Tab-separated table of N, CA, C and O in Angstrom:
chain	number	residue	atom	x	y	z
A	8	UNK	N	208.774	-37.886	-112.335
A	8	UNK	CA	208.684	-39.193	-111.708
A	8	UNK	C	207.336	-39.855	-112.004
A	8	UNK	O	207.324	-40.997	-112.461
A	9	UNK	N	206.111	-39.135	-111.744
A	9	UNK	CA	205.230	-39.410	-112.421
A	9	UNK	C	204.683	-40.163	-113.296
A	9	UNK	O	203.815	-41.021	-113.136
A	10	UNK	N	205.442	-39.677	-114.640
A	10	UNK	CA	205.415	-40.148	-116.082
A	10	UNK	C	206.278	-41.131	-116.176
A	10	UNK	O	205.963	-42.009	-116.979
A	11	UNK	N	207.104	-41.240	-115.704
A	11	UNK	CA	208.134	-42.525	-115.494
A	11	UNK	C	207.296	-43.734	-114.803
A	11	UNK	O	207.569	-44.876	-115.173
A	12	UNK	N	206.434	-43.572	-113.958
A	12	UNK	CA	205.609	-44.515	-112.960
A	12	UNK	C	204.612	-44.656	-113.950
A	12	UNK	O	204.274	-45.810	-114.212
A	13	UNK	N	204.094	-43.769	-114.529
A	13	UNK	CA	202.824	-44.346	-115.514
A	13	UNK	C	203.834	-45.055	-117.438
A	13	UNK	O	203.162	-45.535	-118.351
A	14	UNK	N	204.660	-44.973	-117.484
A	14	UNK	CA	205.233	-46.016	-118.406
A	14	UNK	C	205.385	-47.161	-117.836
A	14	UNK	O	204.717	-48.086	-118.299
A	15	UNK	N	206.182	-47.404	-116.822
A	15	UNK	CA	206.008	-48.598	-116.272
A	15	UNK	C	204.957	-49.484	-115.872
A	15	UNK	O	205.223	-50.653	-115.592
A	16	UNK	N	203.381	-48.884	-115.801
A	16	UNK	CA	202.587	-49.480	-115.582
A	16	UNK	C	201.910	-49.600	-116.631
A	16	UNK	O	201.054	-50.483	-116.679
A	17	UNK	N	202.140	-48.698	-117.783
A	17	UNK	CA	201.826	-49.284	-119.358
A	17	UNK	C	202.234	-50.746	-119.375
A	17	UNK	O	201.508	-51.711	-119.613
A	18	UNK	N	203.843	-50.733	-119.007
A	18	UNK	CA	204.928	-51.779	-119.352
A	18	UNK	C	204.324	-53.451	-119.123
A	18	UNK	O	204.333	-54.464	-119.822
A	19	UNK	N	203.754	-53.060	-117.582
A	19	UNK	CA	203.627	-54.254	-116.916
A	19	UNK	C	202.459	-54.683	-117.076
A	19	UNK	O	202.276	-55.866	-116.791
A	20	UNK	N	200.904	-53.597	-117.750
A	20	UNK	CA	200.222	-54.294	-118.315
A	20	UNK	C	200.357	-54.949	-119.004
A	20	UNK	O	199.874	-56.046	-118.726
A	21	UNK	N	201.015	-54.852	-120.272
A	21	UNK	CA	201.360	-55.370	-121.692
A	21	UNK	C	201.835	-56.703	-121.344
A	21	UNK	O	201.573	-57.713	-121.998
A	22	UNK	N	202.926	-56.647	-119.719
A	22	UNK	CA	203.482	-57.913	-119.759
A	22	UNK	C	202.097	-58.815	-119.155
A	22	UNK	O	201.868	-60.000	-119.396
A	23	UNK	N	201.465	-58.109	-118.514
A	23	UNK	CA	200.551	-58.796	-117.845
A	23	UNK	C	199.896	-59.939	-119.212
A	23	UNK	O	200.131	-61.137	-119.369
A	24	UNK	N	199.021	-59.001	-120.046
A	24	UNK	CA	198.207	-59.676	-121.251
A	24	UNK	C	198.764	-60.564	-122.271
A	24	UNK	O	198.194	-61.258	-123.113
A	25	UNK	N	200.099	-60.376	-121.990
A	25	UNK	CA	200.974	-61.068	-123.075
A	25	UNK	C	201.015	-62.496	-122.106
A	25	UNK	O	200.447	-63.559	-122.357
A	26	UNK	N	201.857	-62.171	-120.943
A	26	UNK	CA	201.264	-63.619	-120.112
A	26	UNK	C	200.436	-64.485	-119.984
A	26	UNK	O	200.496	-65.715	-119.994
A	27	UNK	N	199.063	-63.241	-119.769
A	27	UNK	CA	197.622	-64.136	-120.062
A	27	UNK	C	197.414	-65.016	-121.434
A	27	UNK	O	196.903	-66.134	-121.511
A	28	UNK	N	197.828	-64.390	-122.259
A	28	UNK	CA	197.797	-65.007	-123.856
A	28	UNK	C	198.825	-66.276	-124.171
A	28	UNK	O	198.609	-67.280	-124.848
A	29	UNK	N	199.969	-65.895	-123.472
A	29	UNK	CA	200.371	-67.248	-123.559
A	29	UNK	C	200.571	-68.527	-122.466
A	29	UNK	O	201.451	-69.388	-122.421
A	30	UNK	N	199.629	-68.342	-121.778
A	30	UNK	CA	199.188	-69.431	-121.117
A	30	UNK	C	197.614	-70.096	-121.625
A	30	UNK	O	197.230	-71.240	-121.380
A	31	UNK	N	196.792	-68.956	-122.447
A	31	UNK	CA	196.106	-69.872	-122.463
A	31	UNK	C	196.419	-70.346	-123.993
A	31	UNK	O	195.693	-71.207	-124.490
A	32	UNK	N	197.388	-69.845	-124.664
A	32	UNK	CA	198.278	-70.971	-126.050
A	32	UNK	C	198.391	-72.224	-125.697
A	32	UNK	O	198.035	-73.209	-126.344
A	33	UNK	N	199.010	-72.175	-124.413
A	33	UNK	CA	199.803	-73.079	-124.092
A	33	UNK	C	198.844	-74.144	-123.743
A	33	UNK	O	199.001	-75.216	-124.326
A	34	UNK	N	198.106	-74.064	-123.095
A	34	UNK	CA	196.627	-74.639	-122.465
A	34	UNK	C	195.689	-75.469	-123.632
A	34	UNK	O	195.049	-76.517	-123.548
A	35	UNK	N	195.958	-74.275	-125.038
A	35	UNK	CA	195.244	-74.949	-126.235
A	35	UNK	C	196.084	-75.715	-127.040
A	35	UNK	O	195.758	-76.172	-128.136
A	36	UNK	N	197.189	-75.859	-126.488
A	36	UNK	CA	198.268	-76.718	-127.576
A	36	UNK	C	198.178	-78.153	-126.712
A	36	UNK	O	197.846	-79.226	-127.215
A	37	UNK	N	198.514	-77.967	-125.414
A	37	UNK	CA	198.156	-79.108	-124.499
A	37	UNK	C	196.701	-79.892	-124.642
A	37	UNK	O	196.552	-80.939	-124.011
A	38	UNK	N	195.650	-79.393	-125.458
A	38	UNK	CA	194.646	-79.439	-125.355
A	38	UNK	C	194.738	-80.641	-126.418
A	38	UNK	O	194.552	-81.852	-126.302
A	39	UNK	N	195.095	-79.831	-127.487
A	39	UNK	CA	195.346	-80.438	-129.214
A	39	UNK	C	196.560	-81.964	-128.921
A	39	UNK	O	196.606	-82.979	-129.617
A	40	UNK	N	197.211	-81.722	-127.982
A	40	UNK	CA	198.375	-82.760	-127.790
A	40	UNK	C	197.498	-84.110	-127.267
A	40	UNK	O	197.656	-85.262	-127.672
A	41	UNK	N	196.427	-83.594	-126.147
A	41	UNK	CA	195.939	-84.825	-125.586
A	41	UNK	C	194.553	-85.347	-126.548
A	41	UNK	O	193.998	-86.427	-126.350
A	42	UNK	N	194.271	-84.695	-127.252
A	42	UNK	CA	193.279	-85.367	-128.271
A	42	UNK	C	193.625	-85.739	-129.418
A	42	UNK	O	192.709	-85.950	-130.213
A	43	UNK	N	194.729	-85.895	-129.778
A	43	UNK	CA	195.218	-86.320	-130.774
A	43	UNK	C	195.962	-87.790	-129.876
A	43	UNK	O	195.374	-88.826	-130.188
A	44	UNK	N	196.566	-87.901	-129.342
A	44	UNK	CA	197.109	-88.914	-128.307
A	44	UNK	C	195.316	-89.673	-127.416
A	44	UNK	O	195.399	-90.662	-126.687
A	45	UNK	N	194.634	-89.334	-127.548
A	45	UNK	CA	193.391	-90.253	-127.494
A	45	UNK	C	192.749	-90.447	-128.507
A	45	UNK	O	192.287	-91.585	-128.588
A	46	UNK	N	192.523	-89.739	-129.369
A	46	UNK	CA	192.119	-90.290	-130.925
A	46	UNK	C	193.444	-91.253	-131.062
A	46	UNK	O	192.931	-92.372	-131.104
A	47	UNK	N	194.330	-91.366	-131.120
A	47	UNK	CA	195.180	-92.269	-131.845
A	47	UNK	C	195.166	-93.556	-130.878
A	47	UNK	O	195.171	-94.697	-131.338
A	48	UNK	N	195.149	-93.283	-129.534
A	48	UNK	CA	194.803	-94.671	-128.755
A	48	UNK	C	193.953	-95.473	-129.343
A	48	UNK	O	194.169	-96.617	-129.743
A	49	UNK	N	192.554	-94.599	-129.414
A	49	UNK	CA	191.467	-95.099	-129.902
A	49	UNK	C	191.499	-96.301	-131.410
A	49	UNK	O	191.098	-97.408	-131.768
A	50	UNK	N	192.232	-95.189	-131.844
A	50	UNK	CA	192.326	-96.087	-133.479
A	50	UNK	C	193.183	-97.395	-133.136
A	50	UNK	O	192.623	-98.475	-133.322
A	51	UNK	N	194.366	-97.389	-132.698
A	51	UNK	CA	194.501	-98.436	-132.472
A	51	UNK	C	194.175	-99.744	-131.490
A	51	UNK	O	194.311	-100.924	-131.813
A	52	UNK	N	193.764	-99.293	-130.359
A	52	UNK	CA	193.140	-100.673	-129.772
A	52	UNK	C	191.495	-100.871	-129.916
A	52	UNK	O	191.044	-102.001	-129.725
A	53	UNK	N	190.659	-99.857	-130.228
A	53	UNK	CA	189.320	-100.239	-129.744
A	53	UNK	C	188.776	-100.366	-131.585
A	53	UNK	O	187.613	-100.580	-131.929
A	54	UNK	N	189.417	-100.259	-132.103
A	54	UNK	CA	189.108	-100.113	-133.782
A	54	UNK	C	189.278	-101.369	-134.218
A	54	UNK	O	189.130	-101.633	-135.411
């Protein structure tokens, strides 16, 4: 039972870091979305 309890907490690290990693993807794509959508504002009205 043991060894069964320590795979699973292998398991749920992995899910843990994999989570962490793709939130902060997600965070840097949102990032890239809104500066490209203010650079392009930019170019067109204040240019």
């Amino acid at each position: 039972m043991n060894e069964n309890n320590n795979v699973l907490n292998e398991q749920l690290d992995i899910l843990v870091k994999l989570e962490k990693h793709a939130l902060r993807t997600r965070d840097n794509v949102g990032m890239i979305w809104l500066t490209l959508i203010v650079y392009i504002v930019y170019i067109e009205f204040f240019k």
